Coordinates of N, CA and C in Angstrom, one line a residue:
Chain A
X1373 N 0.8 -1.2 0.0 CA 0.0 0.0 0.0 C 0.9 1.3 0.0
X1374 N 0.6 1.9 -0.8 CA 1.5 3.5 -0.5 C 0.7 4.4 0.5
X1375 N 0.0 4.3 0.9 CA -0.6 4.6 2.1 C -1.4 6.2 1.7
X1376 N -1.2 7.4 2.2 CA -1.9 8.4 1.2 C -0.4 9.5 0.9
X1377 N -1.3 9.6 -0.3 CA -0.3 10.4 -1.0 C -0.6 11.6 -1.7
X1378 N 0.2 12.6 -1.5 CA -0.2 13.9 -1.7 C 0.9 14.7 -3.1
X1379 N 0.6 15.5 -3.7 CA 1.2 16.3 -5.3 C 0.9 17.8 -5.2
X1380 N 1.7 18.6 -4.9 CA 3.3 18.2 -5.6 C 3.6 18.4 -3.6
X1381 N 5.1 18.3 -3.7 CA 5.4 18.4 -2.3 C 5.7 20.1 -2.2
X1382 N 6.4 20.9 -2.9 CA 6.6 22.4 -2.5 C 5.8 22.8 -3.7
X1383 N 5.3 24.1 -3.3 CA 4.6 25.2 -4.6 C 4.6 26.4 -4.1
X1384 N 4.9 27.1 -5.3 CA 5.2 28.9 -5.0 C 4.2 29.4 -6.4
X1385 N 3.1 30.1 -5.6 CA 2.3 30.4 -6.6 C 2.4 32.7 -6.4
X1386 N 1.5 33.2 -7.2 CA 1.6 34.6 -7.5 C 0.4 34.6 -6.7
X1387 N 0.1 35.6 -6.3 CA -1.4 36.5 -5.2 C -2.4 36.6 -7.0
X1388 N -3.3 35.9 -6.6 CA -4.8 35.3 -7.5 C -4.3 34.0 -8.5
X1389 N -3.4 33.1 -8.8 CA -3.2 32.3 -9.4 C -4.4 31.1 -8.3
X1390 N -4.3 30.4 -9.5 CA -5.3 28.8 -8.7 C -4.3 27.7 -9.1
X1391 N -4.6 27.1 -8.0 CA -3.7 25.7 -8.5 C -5.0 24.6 -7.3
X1392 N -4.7 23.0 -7.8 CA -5.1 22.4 -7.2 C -4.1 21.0 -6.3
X1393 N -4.3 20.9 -5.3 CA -3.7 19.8 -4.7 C -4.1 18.6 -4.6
X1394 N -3.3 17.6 -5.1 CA -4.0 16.4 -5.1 C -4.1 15.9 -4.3
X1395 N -4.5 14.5 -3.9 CA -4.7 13.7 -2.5 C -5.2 12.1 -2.7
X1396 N -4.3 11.4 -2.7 CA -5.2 10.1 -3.1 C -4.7 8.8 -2.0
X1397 N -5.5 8.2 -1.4 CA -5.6 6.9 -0.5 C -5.8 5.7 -1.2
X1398 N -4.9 5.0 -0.9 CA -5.3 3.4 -1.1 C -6.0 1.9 -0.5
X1399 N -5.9 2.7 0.7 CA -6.4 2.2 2.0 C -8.2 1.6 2.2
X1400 N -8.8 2.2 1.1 CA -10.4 2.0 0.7 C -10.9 2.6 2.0
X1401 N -10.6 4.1 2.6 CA -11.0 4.7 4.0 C -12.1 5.6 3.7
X1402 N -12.9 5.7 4.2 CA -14.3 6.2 4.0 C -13.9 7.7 3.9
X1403 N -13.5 7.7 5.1 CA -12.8 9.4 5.7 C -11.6 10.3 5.0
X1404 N -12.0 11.4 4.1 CA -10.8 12.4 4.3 C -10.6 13.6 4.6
X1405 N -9.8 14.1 4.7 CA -9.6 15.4 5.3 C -8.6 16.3 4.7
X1406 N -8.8 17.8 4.6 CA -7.5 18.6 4.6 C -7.2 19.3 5.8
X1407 N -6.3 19.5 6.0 CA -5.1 20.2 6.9 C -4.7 21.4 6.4
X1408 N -4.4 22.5 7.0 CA -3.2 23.0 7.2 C -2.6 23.6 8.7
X1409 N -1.5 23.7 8.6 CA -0.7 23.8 9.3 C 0.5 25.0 9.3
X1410 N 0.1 26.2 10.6 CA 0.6 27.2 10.5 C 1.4 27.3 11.6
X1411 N 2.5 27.8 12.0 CA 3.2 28.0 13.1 C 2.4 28.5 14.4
X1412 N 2.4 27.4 15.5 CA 1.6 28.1 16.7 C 0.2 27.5 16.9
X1413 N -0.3 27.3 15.4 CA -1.5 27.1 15.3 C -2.0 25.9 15.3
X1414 N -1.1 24.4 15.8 CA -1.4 23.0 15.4 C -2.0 22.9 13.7
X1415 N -2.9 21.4 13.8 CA -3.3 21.5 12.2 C -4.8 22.1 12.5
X1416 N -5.3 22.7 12.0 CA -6.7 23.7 11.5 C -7.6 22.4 10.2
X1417 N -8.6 22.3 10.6 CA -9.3 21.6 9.5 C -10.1 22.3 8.1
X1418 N -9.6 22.2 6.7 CA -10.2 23.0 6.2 C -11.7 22.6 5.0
X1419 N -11.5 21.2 4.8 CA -13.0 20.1 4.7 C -12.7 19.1 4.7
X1420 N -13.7 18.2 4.5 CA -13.3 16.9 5.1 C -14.7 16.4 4.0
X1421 N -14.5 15.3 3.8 CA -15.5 13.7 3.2 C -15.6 12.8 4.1
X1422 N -17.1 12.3 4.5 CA -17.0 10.8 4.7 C -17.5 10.2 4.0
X1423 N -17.1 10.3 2.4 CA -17.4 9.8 1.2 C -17.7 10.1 -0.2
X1424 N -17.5 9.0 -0.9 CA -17.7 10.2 -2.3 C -18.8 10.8 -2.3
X1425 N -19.1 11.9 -3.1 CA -20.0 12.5 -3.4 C -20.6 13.2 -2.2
X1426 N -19.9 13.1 -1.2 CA -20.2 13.8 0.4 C -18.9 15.1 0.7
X1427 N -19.6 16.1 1.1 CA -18.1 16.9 1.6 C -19.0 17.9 2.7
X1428 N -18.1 18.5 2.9 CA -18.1 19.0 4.4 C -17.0 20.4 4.4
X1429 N -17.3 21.7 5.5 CA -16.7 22.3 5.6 C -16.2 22.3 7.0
X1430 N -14.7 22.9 7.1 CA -14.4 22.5 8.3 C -14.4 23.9 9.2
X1431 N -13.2 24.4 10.1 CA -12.8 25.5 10.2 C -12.6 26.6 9.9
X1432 N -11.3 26.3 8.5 CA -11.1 27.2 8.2 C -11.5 27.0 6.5
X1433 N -12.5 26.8 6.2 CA -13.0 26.5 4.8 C -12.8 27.8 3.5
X1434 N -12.8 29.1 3.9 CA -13.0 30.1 2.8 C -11.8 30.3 2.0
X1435 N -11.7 30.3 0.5 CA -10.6 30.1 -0.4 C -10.5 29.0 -1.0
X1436 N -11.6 28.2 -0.6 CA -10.7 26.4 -0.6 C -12.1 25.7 -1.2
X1437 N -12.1 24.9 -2.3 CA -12.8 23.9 -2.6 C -12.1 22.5 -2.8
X1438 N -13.4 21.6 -2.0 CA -13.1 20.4 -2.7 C -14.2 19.6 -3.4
X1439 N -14.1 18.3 -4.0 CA -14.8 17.4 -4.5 C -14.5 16.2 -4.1
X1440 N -15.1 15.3 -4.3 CA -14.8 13.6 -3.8 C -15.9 12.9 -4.5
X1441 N -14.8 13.0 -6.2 CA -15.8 12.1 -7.5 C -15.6 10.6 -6.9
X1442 N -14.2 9.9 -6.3 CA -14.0 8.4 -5.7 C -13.9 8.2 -4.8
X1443 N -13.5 7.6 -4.4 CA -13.3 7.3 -2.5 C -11.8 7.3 -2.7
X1444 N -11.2 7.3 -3.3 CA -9.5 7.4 -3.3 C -9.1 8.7 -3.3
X1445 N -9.3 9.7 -4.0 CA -9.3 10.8 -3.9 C -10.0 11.9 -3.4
X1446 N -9.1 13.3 -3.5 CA -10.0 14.3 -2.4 C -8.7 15.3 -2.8
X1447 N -9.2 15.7 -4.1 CA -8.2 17.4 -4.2 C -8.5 18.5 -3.6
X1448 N -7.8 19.5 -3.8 CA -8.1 20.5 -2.6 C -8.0 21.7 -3.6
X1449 N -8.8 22.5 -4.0 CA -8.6 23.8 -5.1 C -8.5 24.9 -4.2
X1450 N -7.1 26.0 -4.6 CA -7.5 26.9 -4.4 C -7.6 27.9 -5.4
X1451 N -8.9 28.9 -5.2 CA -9.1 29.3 -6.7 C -8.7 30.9 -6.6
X1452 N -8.6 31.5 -6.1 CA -7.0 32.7 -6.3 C -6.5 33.0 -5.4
X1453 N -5.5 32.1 -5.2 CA -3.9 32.1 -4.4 C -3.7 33.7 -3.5
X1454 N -3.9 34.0 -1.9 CA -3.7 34.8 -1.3 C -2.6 34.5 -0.7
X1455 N -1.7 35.7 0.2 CA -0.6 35.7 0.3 C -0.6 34.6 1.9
X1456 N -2.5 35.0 2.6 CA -2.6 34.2 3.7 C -2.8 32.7 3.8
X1457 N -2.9 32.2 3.0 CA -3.1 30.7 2.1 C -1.7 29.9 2.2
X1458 N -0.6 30.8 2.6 CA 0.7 30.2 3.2 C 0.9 29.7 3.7
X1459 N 1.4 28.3 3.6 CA 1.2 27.2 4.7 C 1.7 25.8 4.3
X1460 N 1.7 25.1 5.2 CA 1.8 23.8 4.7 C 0.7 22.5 5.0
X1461 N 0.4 22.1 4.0 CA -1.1 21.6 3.5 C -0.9 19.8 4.2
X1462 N -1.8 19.4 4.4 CA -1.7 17.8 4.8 C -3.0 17.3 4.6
X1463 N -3.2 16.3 3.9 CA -3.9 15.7 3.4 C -4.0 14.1 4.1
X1464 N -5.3 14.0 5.0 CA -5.4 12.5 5.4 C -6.6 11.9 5.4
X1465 N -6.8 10.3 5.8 CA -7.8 9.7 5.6 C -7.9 8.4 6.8
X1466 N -9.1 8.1 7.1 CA -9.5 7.4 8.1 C -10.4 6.0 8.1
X1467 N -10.5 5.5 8.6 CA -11.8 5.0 8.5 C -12.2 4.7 10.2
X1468 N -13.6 4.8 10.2 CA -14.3 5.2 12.0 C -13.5 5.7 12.5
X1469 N -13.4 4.4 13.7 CA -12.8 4.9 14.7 C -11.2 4.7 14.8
X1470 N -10.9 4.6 13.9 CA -9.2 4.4 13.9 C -8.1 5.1 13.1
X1471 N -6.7 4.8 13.5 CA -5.7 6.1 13.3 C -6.0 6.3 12.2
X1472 N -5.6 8.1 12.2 CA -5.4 8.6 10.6 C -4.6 8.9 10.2
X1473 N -4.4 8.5 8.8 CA -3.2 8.6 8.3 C -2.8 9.9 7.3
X1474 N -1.5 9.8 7.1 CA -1.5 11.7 6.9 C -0.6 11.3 5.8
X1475 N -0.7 12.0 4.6 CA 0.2 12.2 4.0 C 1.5 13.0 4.4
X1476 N 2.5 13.0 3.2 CA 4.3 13.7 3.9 C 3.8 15.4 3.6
X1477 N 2.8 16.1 3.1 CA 2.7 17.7 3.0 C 3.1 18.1 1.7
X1478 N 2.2 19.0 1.6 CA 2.5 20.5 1.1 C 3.1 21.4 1.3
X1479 N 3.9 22.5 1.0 CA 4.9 23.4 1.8 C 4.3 24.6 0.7
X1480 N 3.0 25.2 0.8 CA 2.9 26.3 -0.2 C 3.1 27.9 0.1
X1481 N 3.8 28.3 -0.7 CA 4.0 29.4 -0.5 C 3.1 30.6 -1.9
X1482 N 2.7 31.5 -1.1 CA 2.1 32.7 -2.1 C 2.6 33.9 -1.7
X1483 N 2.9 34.5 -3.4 CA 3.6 35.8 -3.2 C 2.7 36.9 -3.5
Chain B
X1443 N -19.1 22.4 20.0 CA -17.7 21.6 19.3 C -16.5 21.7 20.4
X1444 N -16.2 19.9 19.7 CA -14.8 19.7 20.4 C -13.8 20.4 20.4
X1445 N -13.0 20.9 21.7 CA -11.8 21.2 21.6 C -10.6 21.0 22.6
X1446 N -9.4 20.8 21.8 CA -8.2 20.8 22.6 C -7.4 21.4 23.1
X1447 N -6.9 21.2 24.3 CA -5.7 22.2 24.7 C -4.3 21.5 25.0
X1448 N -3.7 21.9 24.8 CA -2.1 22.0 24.8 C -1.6 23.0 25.4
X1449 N -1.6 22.7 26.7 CA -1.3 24.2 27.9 C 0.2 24.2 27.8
X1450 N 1.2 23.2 27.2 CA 2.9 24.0 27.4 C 3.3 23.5 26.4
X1451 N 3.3 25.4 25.2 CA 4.0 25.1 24.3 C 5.3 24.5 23.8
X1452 N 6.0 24.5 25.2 CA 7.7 23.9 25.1 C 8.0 23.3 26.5
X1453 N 9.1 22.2 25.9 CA 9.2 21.3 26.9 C 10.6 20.8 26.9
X1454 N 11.4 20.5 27.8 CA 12.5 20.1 27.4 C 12.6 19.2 28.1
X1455 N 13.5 18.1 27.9 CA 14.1 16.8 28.7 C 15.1 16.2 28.8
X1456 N 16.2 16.1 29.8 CA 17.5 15.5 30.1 C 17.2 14.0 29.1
X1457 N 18.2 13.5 28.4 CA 18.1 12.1 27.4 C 18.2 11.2 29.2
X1458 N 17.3 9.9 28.9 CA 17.1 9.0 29.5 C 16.2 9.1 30.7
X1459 N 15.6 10.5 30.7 CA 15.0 11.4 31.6 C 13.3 11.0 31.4
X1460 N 12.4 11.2 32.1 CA 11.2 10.8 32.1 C 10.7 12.4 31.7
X1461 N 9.4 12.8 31.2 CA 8.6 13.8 31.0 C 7.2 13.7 30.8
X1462 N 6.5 14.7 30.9 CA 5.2 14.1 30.7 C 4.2 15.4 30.2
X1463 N 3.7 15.2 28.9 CA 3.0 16.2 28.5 C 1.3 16.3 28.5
X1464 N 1.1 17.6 28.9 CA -0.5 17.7 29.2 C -1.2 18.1 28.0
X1465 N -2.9 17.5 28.1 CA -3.6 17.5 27.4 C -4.5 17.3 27.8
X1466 N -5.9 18.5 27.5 CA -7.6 18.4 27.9 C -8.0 19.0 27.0
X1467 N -9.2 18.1 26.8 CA -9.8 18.4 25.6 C -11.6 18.9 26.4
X1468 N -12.8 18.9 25.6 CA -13.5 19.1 25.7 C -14.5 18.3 25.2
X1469 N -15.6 17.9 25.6 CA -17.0 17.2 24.9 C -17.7 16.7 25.8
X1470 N -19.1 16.8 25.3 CA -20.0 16.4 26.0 C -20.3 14.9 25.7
X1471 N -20.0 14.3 24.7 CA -19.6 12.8 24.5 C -19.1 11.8 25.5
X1472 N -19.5 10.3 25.4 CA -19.0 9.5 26.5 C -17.9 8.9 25.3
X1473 N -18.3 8.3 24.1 CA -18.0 7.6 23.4 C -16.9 8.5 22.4
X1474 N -15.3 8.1 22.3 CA -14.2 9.2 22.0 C -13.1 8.4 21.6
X1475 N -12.7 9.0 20.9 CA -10.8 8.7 20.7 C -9.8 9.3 20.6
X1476 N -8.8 9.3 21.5 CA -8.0 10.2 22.0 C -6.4 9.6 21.3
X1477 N -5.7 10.7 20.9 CA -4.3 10.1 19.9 C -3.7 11.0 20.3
X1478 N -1.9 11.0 20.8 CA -0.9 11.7 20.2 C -0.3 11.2 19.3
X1479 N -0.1 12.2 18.6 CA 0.5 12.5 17.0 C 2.4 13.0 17.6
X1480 N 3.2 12.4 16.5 CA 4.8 12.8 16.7 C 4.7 13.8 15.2
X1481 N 5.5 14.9 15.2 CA 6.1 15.3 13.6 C 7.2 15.7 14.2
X1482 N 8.0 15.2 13.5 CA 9.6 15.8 13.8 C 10.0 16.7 12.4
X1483 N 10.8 16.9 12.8 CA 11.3 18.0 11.5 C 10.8 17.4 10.4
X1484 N 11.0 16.4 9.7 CA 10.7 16.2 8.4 C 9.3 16.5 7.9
X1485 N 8.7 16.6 9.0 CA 7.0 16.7 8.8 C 6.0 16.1 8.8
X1486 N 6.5 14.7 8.9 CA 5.6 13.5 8.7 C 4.8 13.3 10.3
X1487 N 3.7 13.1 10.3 CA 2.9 12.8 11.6 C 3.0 11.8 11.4
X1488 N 3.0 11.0 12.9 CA 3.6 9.7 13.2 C 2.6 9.4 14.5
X1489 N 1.5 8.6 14.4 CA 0.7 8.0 15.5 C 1.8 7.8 16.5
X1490 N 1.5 7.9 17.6 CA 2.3 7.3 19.0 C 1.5 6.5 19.6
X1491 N 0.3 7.3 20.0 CA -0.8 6.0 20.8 C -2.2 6.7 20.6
X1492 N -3.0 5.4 21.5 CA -4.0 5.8 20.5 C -5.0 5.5 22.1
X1493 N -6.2 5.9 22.5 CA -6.8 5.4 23.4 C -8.4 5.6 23.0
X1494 N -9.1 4.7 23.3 CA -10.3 4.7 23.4 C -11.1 4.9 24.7
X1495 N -12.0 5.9 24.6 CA -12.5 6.5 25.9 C -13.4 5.4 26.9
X1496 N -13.9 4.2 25.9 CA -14.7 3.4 27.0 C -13.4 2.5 27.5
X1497 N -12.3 2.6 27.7 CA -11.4 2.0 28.0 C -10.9 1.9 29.1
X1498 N -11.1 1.7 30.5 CA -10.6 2.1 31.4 C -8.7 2.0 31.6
X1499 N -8.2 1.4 30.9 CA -7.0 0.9 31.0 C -6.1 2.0 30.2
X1500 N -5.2 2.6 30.8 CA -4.3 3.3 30.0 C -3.3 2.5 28.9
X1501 N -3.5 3.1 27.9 CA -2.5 2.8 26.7 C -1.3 2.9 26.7
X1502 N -0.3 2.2 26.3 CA 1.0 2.3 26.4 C 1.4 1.5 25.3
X1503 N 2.8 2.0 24.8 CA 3.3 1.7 23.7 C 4.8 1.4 23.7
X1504 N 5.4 0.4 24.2 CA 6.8 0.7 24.6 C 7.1 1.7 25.9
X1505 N 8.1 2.6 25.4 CA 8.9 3.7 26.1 C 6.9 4.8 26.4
X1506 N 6.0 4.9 26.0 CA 5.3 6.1 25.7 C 3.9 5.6 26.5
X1507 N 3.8 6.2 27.6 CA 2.2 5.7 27.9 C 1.1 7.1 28.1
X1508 N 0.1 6.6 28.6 CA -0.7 7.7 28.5 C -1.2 8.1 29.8
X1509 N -1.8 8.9 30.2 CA -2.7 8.7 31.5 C -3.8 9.4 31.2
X1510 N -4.9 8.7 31.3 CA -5.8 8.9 31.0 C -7.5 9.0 31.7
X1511 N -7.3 10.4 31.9 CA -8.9 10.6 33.3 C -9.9 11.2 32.7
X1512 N -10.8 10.1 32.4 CA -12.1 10.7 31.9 C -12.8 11.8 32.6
X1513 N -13.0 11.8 33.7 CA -13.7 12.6 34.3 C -13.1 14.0 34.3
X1514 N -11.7 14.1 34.1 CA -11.2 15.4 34.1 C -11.0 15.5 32.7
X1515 N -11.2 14.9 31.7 CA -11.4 15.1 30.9 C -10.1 15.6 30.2
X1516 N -8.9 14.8 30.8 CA -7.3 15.1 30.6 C -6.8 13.6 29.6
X1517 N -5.8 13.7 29.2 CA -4.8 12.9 28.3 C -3.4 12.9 28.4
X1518 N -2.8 13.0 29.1 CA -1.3 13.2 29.1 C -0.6 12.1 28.7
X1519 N 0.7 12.8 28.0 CA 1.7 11.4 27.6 C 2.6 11.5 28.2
X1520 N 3.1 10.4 29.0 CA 4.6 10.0 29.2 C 5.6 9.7 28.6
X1521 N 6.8 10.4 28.2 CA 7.9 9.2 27.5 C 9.1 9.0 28.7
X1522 N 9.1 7.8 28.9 CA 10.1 7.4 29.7 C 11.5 6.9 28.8
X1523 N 12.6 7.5 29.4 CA 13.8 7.0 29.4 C 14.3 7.7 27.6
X1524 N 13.9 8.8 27.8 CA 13.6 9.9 27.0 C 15.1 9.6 25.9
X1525 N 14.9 9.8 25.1 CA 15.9 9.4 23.5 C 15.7 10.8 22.6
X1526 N 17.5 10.9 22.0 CA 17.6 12.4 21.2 C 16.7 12.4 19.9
X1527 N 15.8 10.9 19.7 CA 15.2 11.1 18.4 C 13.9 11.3 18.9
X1528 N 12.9 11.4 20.2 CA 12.0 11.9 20.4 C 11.7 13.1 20.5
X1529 N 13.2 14.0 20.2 CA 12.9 15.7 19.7 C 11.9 15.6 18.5
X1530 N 10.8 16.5 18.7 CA 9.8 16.7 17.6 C 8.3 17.5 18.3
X1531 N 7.9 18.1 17.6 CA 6.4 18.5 18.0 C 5.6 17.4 18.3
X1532 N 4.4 17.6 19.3 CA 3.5 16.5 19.7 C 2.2 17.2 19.6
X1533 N 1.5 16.1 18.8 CA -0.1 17.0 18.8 C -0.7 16.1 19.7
X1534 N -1.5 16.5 20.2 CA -2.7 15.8 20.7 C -4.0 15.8 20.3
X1535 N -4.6 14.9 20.1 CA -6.4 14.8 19.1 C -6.8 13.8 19.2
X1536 N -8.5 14.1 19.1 CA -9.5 13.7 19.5 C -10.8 13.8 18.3
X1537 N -11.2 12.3 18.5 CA -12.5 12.5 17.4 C -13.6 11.5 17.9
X1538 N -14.6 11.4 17.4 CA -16.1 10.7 18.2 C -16.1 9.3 17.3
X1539 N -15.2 9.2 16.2 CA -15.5 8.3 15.3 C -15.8 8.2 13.9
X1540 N -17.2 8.9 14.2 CA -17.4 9.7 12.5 C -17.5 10.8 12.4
X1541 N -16.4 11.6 12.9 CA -16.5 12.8 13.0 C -14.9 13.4 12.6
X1542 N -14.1 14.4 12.1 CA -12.7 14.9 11.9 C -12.5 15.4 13.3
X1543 N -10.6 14.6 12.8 CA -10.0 14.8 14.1 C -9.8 16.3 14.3
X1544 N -9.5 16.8 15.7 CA -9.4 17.8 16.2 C -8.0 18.2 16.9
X1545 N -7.2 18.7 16.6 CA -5.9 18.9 17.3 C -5.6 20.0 18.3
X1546 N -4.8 19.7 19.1 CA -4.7 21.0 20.0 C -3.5 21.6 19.1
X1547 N -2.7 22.6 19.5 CA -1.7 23.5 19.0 C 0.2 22.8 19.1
X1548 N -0.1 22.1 20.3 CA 1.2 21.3 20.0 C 1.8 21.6 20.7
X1549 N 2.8 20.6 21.5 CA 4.0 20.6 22.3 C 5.6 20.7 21.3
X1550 N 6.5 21.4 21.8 CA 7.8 21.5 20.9 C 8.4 20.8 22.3
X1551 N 8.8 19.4 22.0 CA 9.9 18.5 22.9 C 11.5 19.1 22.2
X1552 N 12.4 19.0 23.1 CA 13.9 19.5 23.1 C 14.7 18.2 24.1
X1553 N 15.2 17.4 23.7 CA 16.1 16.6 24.4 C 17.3 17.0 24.3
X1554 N 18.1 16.6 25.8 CA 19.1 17.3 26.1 C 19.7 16.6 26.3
X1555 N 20.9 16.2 25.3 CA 22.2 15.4 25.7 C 23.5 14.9 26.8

């Protein structure tokens, strides 16, 4: 199993550019989620699936879409790149009640 | 909604030394699951342990146990006999099941040779 796995690992985008991050599990886990992660701030939830065609907003949702066409996947759009969108992104997946597993990150930077 | 605390952002510990980090969360829930999370520099979160709330028995994992008081509604981890590769941030989090985990802000461990 490659366990979940996240694209690209670093990005440096311009203030209103969009890009999207990918996110895919092998694990057949009902559950995903996005992350980020800011100094100070632990990880912040930004939406989550408990399944395809199911999504959810989390915390810090505004800037950020997702979709969940399969249960393997769960990209994360952002559709114009702010300079506060700086961060580093983590993408994981679950199933019930047991550990979640995290992808290695995103390290994105906006100028 | 659930939430975590992580009352000491920094922590340090003599190598081979014992420590023990605090964690209280919040919920009006009986039924819970409580995890510390490792990321060390490279970034990667690393399950440590994992506890289940109807559980009366504290979790332990090797060198790393937990203590665990429902009623106060606390979680602390132990690492005994403390090693220079358990320098790393520690999250603590909690979820109901079918619900996203919830993290507190995080401990920064410092082992001291």
């Amino acid at each position: 199993n490659a366990g979940v796995t996240q694209t690209p690992k670093f990005q440096v985008l311009k203030t209103g550019q969009s890009m999207t991050l990918q996110c895919a599990q092998d694990m057949n886990h009902e559950y995903m989620s996005w992350y980020r992660q800011d100094p100070g701030m632990g990880l912040r939830l930004i939406h989550y699936s408990v399944g395809a065609g199911i999504t959810d907003q989390g915390e810090v949702p505004n800037g950020y879409n997702v979709s969940r066409s399969t249960t393997e996947d769960f990209p994360l759009r952002l559709l114009s790149a702010a300079p506060s969108q700086t961060s580093v992104y983590f993408c994981a997946s679950k199933k019930g009640g047991n550990e979640q597993f995290f992808g290695p990150g995103t390290r994105l930077t906006v100028l | 909604a659930q939430t975590v605390t992580q009352s000491q952002p920094e922590m340090s510990v003599q190598e081979a030394e014992t420590v023990t980090l605090s964690c209280t969360y919040d919920t009006s829930e009986s039924d819970y699951y409580l995890f510390w999370y490792k990321q060390p520099p490279s970034r990667q979160m690393i399950l440590v342990i994992r506890q289940e709330a109807y559980k009366q028995q504290n979790a332990t994992e090797n060198r790393f146990s937990v203590n665990f008081q429902k009623a106060a509604k606390s979680f602390s981890l132990k690492i005994s006999d403390s090693q220079l590769g358990d320098a790393a941030m520690y999250f603590c989090a909690f979820h109901l099941g079918d619900t996203p985990l919830v993290f507190g802000k995080g401990t920064r461990l410092s082992v001291i040779a």
